[in-house]
Amino acid sequence: MSVKNEPSFRESVDLMFNRAVSLLDLPPGLEEKIRVCNATYTVRFGVRLRGSLQTFTGYRSVHSEHMEPVKGGIRYSMGVNQDEVEALAALMTYKCALVEAPFGGSKGGLCIDPREYEEHELELITRRFAYELAKRDLIHPSQNVPAPDMGTGEREMAWIADQYARMNTTDINAKACVTGKPLNAGGIAGRVEATGRGVQYALQEFFRDARDVEKAGMSGTLDGKAVIVQGLGNVGYHAAKFLVEEDGAKVIGVIERDGAVTNPAGLKIDELHNWILKHGGVKGFPGATYVENGALVLEEECDILIPAALEGVINLTNAAKVKAPLIIEAANGPITAGADDILREKGTVIIPDMYANAGGVTVSYFEWVKNLSHIRFGRMQRRQEEARHQLVVDQLESLSDAMGNAWSPSPDFKQKYLRGAGELELVRSGLDDTMRTAYQSMRELWHEREDVTDLRIAAYLVSIGKVASSYRAKGL
Ligand code: NAD
C-alpha cells in the first residue's frame, strides 16, 4: 500500500534505520554496506493456463549475506513490487539479527491475486516460480531459504520443496530449502501458529514489566485488555485466538478487506475465522456491528491495536487519530515513518515489526535445523525424561506413604510433571525464550539510554550492532 506524499516502504525502513544508526559510532562505509540491498532478481515467466499463455512477474531480493543462508518469506499479492520486496528483505536482516537466527535477510514475491486461481493452477505457477529461483540458487538449503508470507502457506511451501527436490535429486538436505512446510512434508510442529504465538509472547513479556506498561499509560496485565486486530489471516488469527483463550484479552474489533466487525463484549475468534473462510469476509457475522469503512476501526478506543495485514495502514492521514496507547506491529511495516513520528510524539508505545513478528522466522530456524539433523525434536530424550520424573514421583509417594499420606499431588500435577516434552512443547519453549530474550535486549537500551526513546530504535540498535559485528568479523 503506497501512501501519497509519504516515502515508499523501503524509504520508510531506511529512514528508521538512519534514525537509529545516527546513535551508533559506525564507519560510514560500513553503515552504507549494512543499509543497501545486495541484489534483487526480477523474473518474468509464462505459464499456459485456461488455453493461453499468461506471464507472471516475481522477485527475490537479497538484502544482506553477512550470514548464509539468507531467509525470508514469499508473498503472493497484486501489490508486490521491487520496492516492497527490498524493504521486506531489509527488515528480515534486522529481524534475524535481533532474535539471533543465523541468517541474512531476503524476501520474495509474486505479483498475483491467488484467489483468482484454482488450486492446480496455483501449483503450476508456484512450481514454475520455484524452478526459476532454484536454478539461480535463490532457493537452496545453504544459500536462500524461503518461507510463507501474505497469500502463501504450507501448501505452497510443500510444492516449492518438492520442486527443489526434483531438480536436486541427490541433495540429502533438500527439505531444508524452504520452511513452513506441512508436518508430513518435513515441517515442524507449531510453525503455522508461530508468528501469532510470537505476538502473544511479545505482549506477555511487555506486560511483565510494570515500567513498560506505565510508559503506555496502562496498568495491570493482559487480562481484560481490549484489542483491535486488522487482518484475521495466519498471523492475526493466531495472535487473537491465543490472547483471548490464554491471556483473557477481549478482541473488540476485527478489520478485514471488506470492512470491520465490532463488539465491545468481545468477538468469538474461531467463529469469526470460520465465517470469513466460508463467506470471504466479515460482513454479516452474527452478534457484531458491521462497519463498511473498516479502516476507521483503527481509530477506535482500545488498549492494544494489532495491525496484522499489510504495510502502510497507519500513515499521515490517520496516525493522529489512532487512540490505542499500545500498538504491536504484527504485520511488516504497518506504520509509515511519518506516522511513527506522530505516534511517538503522542506517547504511543509501538512494539516494532522486526521484533513483534519474528516468531515466524524463529520457528522456521528450528524447522531448518530439524531438516538438516533429520530427526524430530524430542525424539531421543522424551521417554528418558518421563522415566526420570516418574522416579521422583515414586520416591515422593513412598515417602508420603511412610509419613501417613502427608503428600497427595493433584492428578493435574502428576499428568503435567510426568509428560516429557514433545516437539510442539519444545518449539513453543524455544520461541518463548527467543521472544523474551530479544525483548529484554531492547528493554535494557530503552530504559538505560536517554537517547533511546522508543522500542523501534532500540530494536534497530541491537540488530545493527549484531550485523556490524558479523561484518567486522569478516574483516570488512
Ligand atoms: P495472510 O494472507 O494469512 O493474512 C492476511 C490477512 O489480512 C487476510 O485475512 C486478508 O484478508 C487481510 N487483509 C488483506 N488486505 C487487507 C486490508 N486492506 N484490510 C484489512 N485486512 C486485509 O498473511 P499473513 O501471513 O498473516 O501475513 C500478514 C502480515 O504478517 C504481513 O505483513 C506479513 O509480512 C507478516 N508476517 C507474516 C509471517 C508469517 O509467518 N505468515 C511472518 C512474519 C510476518
XYZ file of C-alpha atoms and ligand atoms in Angstrom:
520
model
C 0.000 0.000 0.000
C 1.705 3.231 -1.073
C 0.584 6.437 0.548
C 0.517 9.808 -1.208
C 3.134 12.325 -0.049
C 4.878 9.718 2.031
C 8.129 7.883 1.460
C 7.860 4.424 -0.080
C 8.004 1.365 2.187
C 11.729 0.907 1.504
C 12.433 4.591 2.124
C 10.458 4.333 5.375
C 12.651 1.421 6.508
C 15.778 3.392 5.527
C 14.570 6.469 7.439
C 14.044 4.387 10.565
C 17.452 2.759 10.031
C 19.080 6.209 9.684
C 17.469 7.464 12.884
C 18.978 4.525 14.773
C 22.356 4.424 13.063
C 22.983 8.081 13.949
C 23.257 6.881 17.554
C 25.917 4.321 16.680
C 29.523 5.014 16.002
C 29.902 3.051 12.762
C 32.326 3.948 9.979
C 30.232 5.496 7.158
C 31.324 2.769 4.719
C 30.037 0.003 6.981
C 26.804 1.892 7.637
C 26.184 2.099 3.886
C 27.105 -1.583 3.415
C 24.533 -2.635 6.005
C 21.767 -0.371 4.654
C 21.894 -1.225 0.957
C 20.159 -4.188 -0.601
C 22.771 -6.502 -2.163
C 20.748 -7.729 -5.131
C 17.226 -8.093 -6.445
C 16.380 -10.606 -9.118
C 13.298 -9.982 -11.240
C 11.826 -12.833 -13.230
C 9.047 -12.876 -15.803
C 7.832 -16.310 -16.743
C 4.966 -17.745 -18.701
C 2.530 -20.478 -17.687
C -0.074 -21.966 -20.017
C -3.436 -21.649 -18.248
C -7.015 -21.913 -19.497
C -5.811 -22.294 -23.078
C -3.488 -19.304 -23.238
C -0.064 -18.250 -22.043
C -0.046 -15.933 -19.002
C 3.034 -14.019 -17.920
C 3.824 -13.502 -14.234
C 6.348 -11.201 -12.572
C 8.211 -12.307 -9.475
C 11.100 -11.073 -7.323
C 13.661 -12.435 -4.916
C 15.673 -9.817 -3.121
C 18.782 -10.477 -1.031
C 19.474 -7.662 1.391
C 22.439 -8.924 3.372
C 24.642 -12.014 3.189
C 26.624 -11.382 6.361
C 25.268 -14.807 7.318
C 24.118 -17.553 4.970
C 21.693 -18.895 4.073
C 19.586 -15.801 3.702
C 15.992 -16.142 4.830
C 12.657 -14.531 4.084
C 9.115 -15.265 3.014
C 7.481 -15.381 -0.393
C 4.424 -13.183 -0.747
C 1.593 -13.570 -3.275
C -0.191 -10.273 -3.771
C -1.037 -7.824 -6.537
C 0.801 -5.149 -4.526
C 4.179 -6.908 -4.802
C 6.890 -4.735 -6.373
C 10.647 -4.273 -6.168
C 10.485 -1.514 -3.541
C 8.322 -3.696 -1.290
C 10.459 -6.853 -1.501
C 13.597 -4.808 -0.845
C 12.035 -3.193 2.242
C 10.890 -6.581 3.493
C 14.310 -8.144 2.804
C 15.989 -5.388 4.843
C 13.570 -5.994 7.713
C 14.475 -9.694 7.554
C 18.165 -8.882 8.020
C 17.440 -6.853 11.160
C 14.819 -9.310 12.432
C 17.111 -12.347 12.168
C 19.927 -10.468 13.911
C 17.621 -9.324 16.713
C 16.347 -12.836 17.502
C 19.699 -14.478 16.837
C 18.558 -16.626 13.945
C 21.776 -17.229 11.983
C 20.581 -15.905 8.633
C 20.978 -12.966 6.304
C 17.879 -11.179 5.039
C 15.906 -11.921 1.894
C 12.332 -11.707 0.613
C 10.398 -12.757 -2.439
C 7.113 -12.012 -4.046
C 4.906 -12.836 -6.964
C 2.521 -10.302 -8.460
C -0.649 -12.371 -8.356
C -4.024 -12.468 -6.657
C -4.101 -16.123 -5.524
C -7.894 -16.006 -5.090
C -8.259 -15.730 -8.863
C -6.767 -19.172 -9.500
C -7.741 -22.801 -8.979
C -5.503 -24.937 -6.795
C -3.967 -26.870 -9.721
C -3.238 -23.561 -11.500
C -1.535 -22.156 -8.400
C 0.541 -25.310 -8.243
C 1.731 -24.861 -11.841
C 2.557 -21.185 -11.202
C 4.329 -21.891 -7.896
C 6.379 -24.739 -9.317
C 7.461 -22.612 -12.262
C 8.394 -19.692 -9.990
C 10.313 -22.095 -7.720
C 12.124 -23.528 -10.757
C 13.207 -20.054 -11.878
C 14.524 -19.220 -8.395
C 16.103 -22.618 -7.665
C 18.116 -22.703 -10.878
C 19.803 -19.477 -9.732
C 20.369 -20.781 -6.171
C 17.754 -18.330 -4.902
C 16.139 -21.363 -3.308
C 18.811 -23.524 -1.705
C 19.276 -25.119 1.764
C 22.613 -23.401 2.329
C 22.057 -20.194 0.370
C 18.490 -18.974 0.326
C 15.583 -20.447 2.276
C 12.091 -19.009 1.669
C 9.055 -19.316 3.955
C 5.359 -18.376 3.838
C 4.145 -14.798 3.889
C 0.967 -12.998 2.893
C -1.006 -15.094 0.400
C 1.118 -18.238 0.772
C 1.140 -21.053 3.313
C 2.056 -24.689 3.912
C 0.645 -25.826 0.584
C 2.866 -23.536 -1.498
C 5.912 -24.398 0.623
C 5.310 -28.131 0.024
C 5.205 -27.513 -3.756
C 8.417 -25.478 -3.577
C 10.196 -28.171 -1.533
C 9.085 -30.854 -3.966
C 10.139 -28.800 -6.987
C 13.591 -28.240 -5.484
C 13.927 -31.961 -4.661
C 13.019 -32.895 -8.261
C 15.765 -30.599 -9.523
C 18.335 -31.788 -6.953
C 17.729 -35.496 -6.654
C 20.903 -36.288 -4.698
C 20.720 -33.438 -2.196
C 20.182 -35.167 1.143
C 19.273 -31.813 2.716
C 16.738 -30.884 0.047
C 13.907 -30.438 2.566
C 15.828 -27.598 4.229
C 15.451 -25.487 1.058
C 12.240 -23.928 2.368
C 10.451 -23.692 5.724
C 6.802 -23.534 6.692
C 6.132 -26.931 5.108
C 3.334 -29.210 6.330
C 4.356 -31.631 9.076
C 4.144 -34.628 6.724
C 6.430 -32.951 4.201
C 9.294 -32.108 6.552
C 7.640 -29.305 8.524
C 7.764 -28.718 12.241
C 5.024 -28.710 14.862
C 3.979 -25.172 15.734
C 5.152 -23.385 12.568
C 1.688 -22.375 11.368
C 0.852 -20.698 14.671
C 4.383 -19.376 15.216
C 4.102 -15.734 14.185
C 0.823 -15.194 16.046
C 2.208 -17.124 19.019
C 5.263 -14.858 18.942
C 2.993 -11.794 19.071
C 1.375 -13.283 22.188
C 4.757 -13.986 23.816
C 5.914 -10.455 22.960
C 2.882 -8.939 24.688
C 3.302 -11.246 27.681
C 6.889 -10.044 28.074
C 5.830 -6.405 27.693
C 3.273 -6.813 30.488
C 5.842 -8.496 32.762
C 7.489 -5.151 33.477
C 5.260 -2.533 35.116
C 7.584 0.253 33.886
C 6.851 -0.642 30.267
C 3.129 -0.891 30.895
C 3.246 2.503 32.605
C 5.041 4.053 29.626
C 1.938 3.155 27.604
C -0.245 4.768 30.290
C -1.751 1.418 31.249
C -1.695 -0.835 34.284
C -2.260 -4.477 35.138
C -1.909 -7.500 32.921
C -3.244 -8.648 29.565
C -6.359 -9.924 31.310
C -9.389 -7.904 30.215
C -7.462 -5.675 27.787
C -9.451 -4.543 24.749
C -7.780 -5.462 21.468
C -8.432 -4.498 17.831
C -6.910 -6.674 15.112
C -6.523 -5.821 11.433
C -6.295 -8.922 9.235
C -7.566 -12.257 10.565
C -5.184 -14.277 8.394
C -2.459 -16.573 9.647
C -0.776 -14.067 11.959
C -3.818 -12.091 13.121
C -5.982 -15.137 13.725
C -3.452 -16.969 15.899
C -2.475 -13.864 17.858
C -6.135 -13.021 18.544
C -7.061 -16.607 19.426
C -4.229 -17.111 21.932
C -4.658 -13.682 23.553
C -8.349 -14.392 24.132
C -8.131 -18.073 25.107
C -4.971 -17.979 27.214
C -4.490 -14.403 28.459
C -8.063 -13.254 28.986
C -7.871 -10.371 26.496
C -11.005 -9.263 24.622
C -10.944 -8.727 20.861
C -13.481 -5.928 20.390
C -12.841 -5.278 16.697
C -11.585 -7.136 13.623
C -10.833 -5.314 10.381
C -10.763 -7.287 7.129
C -10.706 -6.490 3.403
C -14.473 -5.993 3.174
C -14.932 -3.914 6.331
C -14.818 -4.465 10.066
C -16.915 -6.030 12.808
C -17.002 -4.790 16.371
C -18.449 -5.968 19.647
C -17.451 -4.270 22.931
C -18.139 -7.517 24.807
C -15.579 -9.385 22.687
C -15.783 -11.310 19.406
C -15.654 -15.116 19.206
C -12.462 -15.539 17.198
C -12.859 -19.116 15.951
C -16.447 -18.480 14.871
C -15.425 -15.285 13.070
C -12.474 -17.007 11.409
C -14.749 -19.802 10.134
C -17.229 -17.177 8.942
C -14.504 -15.418 6.924
C -13.357 -18.710 5.397
C -16.930 -19.537 4.385
C -18.182 -16.111 3.282
C -14.956 -14.445 2.121
C -15.307 -11.529 4.550
C -16.621 -10.335 7.899
C -19.864 -8.827 6.627
C -22.971 -10.393 8.164
C -21.166 -12.023 11.096
C -23.901 -12.502 13.701
C -23.760 -10.662 17.022
C -21.452 -7.887 15.850
C -21.754 -4.420 14.330
C -20.539 -4.183 10.735
C -18.533 -1.111 9.694
C -18.150 -0.769 5.921
C -15.131 1.525 6.047
C -13.037 -0.867 8.115
C -10.000 1.418 8.313
C -11.990 3.708 10.635
C -11.891 0.993 13.291
C -8.100 1.510 13.518
C -9.043 4.807 15.186
C -11.409 3.298 17.793
C -10.690 3.335 21.533
C -8.895 0.171 22.666
C -5.886 -0.858 24.751
C -3.915 -2.727 22.109
C -4.007 -2.321 18.343
C -2.631 -5.213 16.279
C -2.201 -4.411 12.582
C -1.666 -7.882 11.107
C -2.474 -7.410 7.425
C -0.252 -5.198 5.315
C 2.081 -2.224 5.276
C 1.343 1.499 5.376
C -2.079 1.255 7.016
C -1.212 3.770 9.737
C 0.079 6.770 7.864
C -0.050 10.569 7.795
C -3.787 10.525 7.095
C -4.833 8.701 10.264
C -1.911 8.491 12.726
C -3.061 11.476 14.792
C -6.493 9.860 15.195
C -5.257 6.467 16.419
C -6.218 6.208 20.094
C -4.626 2.909 21.138
C -1.847 3.553 23.675
C -0.055 0.368 22.591
C 0.429 -0.859 19.019
C 2.116 -4.144 18.220
C 3.178 -4.412 14.584
C 2.284 -7.998 13.726
C 2.422 -7.109 10.015
C 5.596 -5.830 8.402
C 5.723 -2.041 8.053
C 2.127 -1.187 9.029
C 3.249 2.233 10.333
C 4.948 4.627 7.911
C 7.967 6.652 9.048
C 5.832 9.824 9.147
C 3.129 8.156 11.234
C 5.805 6.758 13.520
C 6.951 10.338 14.291
C 3.378 11.440 15.078
C 2.679 8.459 17.318
C 5.956 8.789 19.215
C 5.166 12.453 19.805
C 1.784 11.405 21.253
C 3.428 8.888 23.580
C 2.010 5.795 21.867
C 4.172 2.777 22.599
C 4.969 0.720 19.500
C 6.339 -2.809 19.645
C 8.109 -2.854 16.269
C 7.577 -5.323 13.438
C 11.141 -6.595 13.276
C 10.657 -7.929 16.788
C 6.899 -8.449 17.029
C 6.528 -10.818 14.081
C 9.867 -12.599 14.475
C 8.118 -15.740 15.761
C 7.769 -16.982 12.190
C 11.436 -16.852 11.330
C 12.378 -18.215 14.753
C 10.350 -21.394 14.262
C 11.492 -21.513 10.635
C 15.012 -21.625 12.038
C 14.021 -24.614 14.202
C 12.474 -26.305 11.154
C 15.623 -25.753 9.099
C 17.748 -27.256 11.904
C 15.333 -30.205 12.133
C 15.626 -30.795 8.369
C 19.418 -30.686 8.494
C 19.590 -33.003 11.508
C 16.987 -35.368 10.000
C 15.380 -36.034 13.375
C 12.328 -34.691 15.149
C 12.967 -32.582 18.247
C 12.424 -34.513 21.474
C 12.680 -37.961 19.878
C 15.787 -39.014 21.805
C 15.076 -37.598 25.249
C 11.314 -37.546 25.768
C 10.790 -41.000 27.317
C 14.009 -40.812 29.280
C 12.819 -37.526 30.775
C 9.461 -39.121 31.639
C 11.217 -42.089 33.320
C 13.340 -39.737 35.457
C 10.285 -37.742 36.510
C 8.481 -40.999 37.345
C 11.371 -41.900 39.682
C 10.936 -38.629 41.573
C 7.169 -39.081 41.856
C 7.611 -42.718 43.045
C 10.087 -41.615 45.717
C 7.832 -38.785 46.910
C 4.843 -41.139 47.023
C 6.662 -43.740 49.099
C 7.953 -41.007 51.411
C 4.421 -39.682 51.687
C 3.127 -43.205 52.493
C 5.717 -43.547 55.241
C 4.554 -40.208 56.686
C 0.880 -41.171 56.710
C -0.130 -39.764 53.330
C 1.385 -36.353 54.013
C 1.552 -35.556 50.278
C -1.227 -36.003 47.775
C -0.431 -34.381 44.450
C -3.300 -33.275 42.268
C -3.881 -35.553 39.242
C -3.220 -32.463 37.135
C 0.246 -32.038 38.673
C 1.176 -35.654 38.005
C -0.075 -35.535 34.439
C 1.821 -32.340 33.680
C 5.011 -33.238 35.511
C 5.280 -36.741 34.115
C 4.751 -35.754 30.495
C 8.042 -35.424 28.624
C 8.255 -32.577 26.139
C 7.303 -33.399 22.558
C 8.221 -31.326 19.532
C 5.406 -28.809 19.965
C 6.287 -28.089 23.600
C 9.961 -27.712 22.706
C 9.192 -25.391 19.802
C 6.969 -23.207 21.992
C 9.597 -23.168 24.717
C 12.324 -22.164 22.245
C 10.089 -19.485 20.778
C 9.126 -18.099 24.183
C 12.774 -17.962 25.201
C 13.717 -16.206 21.965
C 10.944 -13.617 22.258
C 11.749 -12.898 25.911
C 15.493 -12.602 25.349
C 15.140 -10.332 22.332
C 12.632 -8.108 24.137
C 14.930 -7.857 27.139
C 17.802 -6.695 24.928
C 15.574 -3.872 23.608
C 14.167 -3.069 27.046
C 17.633 -2.648 28.505
C 18.514 0.062 25.971
C 15.075 1.679 26.220
C 15.383 2.124 29.961
C 19.071 2.816 30.233
C 19.869 5.211 27.387
C 18.235 8.597 27.288
C 18.662 8.911 23.536
C 16.779 5.631 23.020
C 13.261 6.982 23.175
C 11.318 4.024 21.828
C 11.407 0.294 21.231
C 11.872 0.605 17.465
C 15.115 2.491 17.801
C 16.195 0.009 20.476
C 15.434 -2.898 18.114
C 17.433 -1.306 15.296
C 20.366 -0.590 17.622
C 20.552 -4.177 18.850
C 20.264 -5.650 15.379
C 22.538 -3.230 13.513
C 25.137 -3.793 16.239
C 24.972 -7.543 15.610
C 25.140 -7.243 11.823
C 28.079 -4.831 12.147
C 29.922 -7.341 14.369
C 29.421 -10.054 11.756
C 30.821 -7.826 9.014
C 33.758 -6.825 11.221
C 34.482 -10.481 11.935
C 34.712 -10.980 8.167
C 37.309 -8.232 8.068
C 35.080 -5.594 6.443
P -2.416 -13.870 5.358
O -2.539 -13.760 3.887
O -2.575 -15.194 6.014
O -3.425 -12.871 6.093
C -3.575 -11.529 5.767
C -4.973 -11.121 6.209
O -5.136 -9.724 6.013
C -6.061 -11.820 5.394
O -7.065 -12.286 6.267
C -6.555 -10.725 4.474
O -7.911 -10.895 4.091
C -6.360 -9.492 5.330
N -6.250 -8.264 4.545
C -5.663 -8.091 3.346
N -5.780 -6.818 2.931
C -6.463 -6.178 3.909
C -6.896 -4.845 4.076
N -6.672 -3.915 3.150
N -7.543 -4.531 5.214
C -7.796 -5.456 6.158
N -7.412 -6.740 6.052
C -6.761 -7.096 4.939
O -0.995 -13.219 5.701
P -0.110 -13.423 6.997
O 0.862 -14.498 6.712
O -0.983 -13.483 8.185
O 0.731 -12.059 6.975
C 0.205 -10.852 7.495
C 1.352 -9.903 7.773
O 2.266 -10.518 8.679
C 2.188 -9.499 6.560
O 2.641 -8.172 6.723
C 3.367 -10.441 6.639
O 4.523 -9.917 6.001
C 3.557 -10.520 8.133
N 4.290 -11.709 8.567
C 3.832 -12.965 8.335
C 4.556 -14.060 8.788
C 4.049 -15.477 8.646
O 4.661 -16.378 9.237
N 2.993 -15.742 7.916
C 5.765 -13.880 9.457
C 6.217 -12.579 9.692
C 5.461 -11.512 9.240
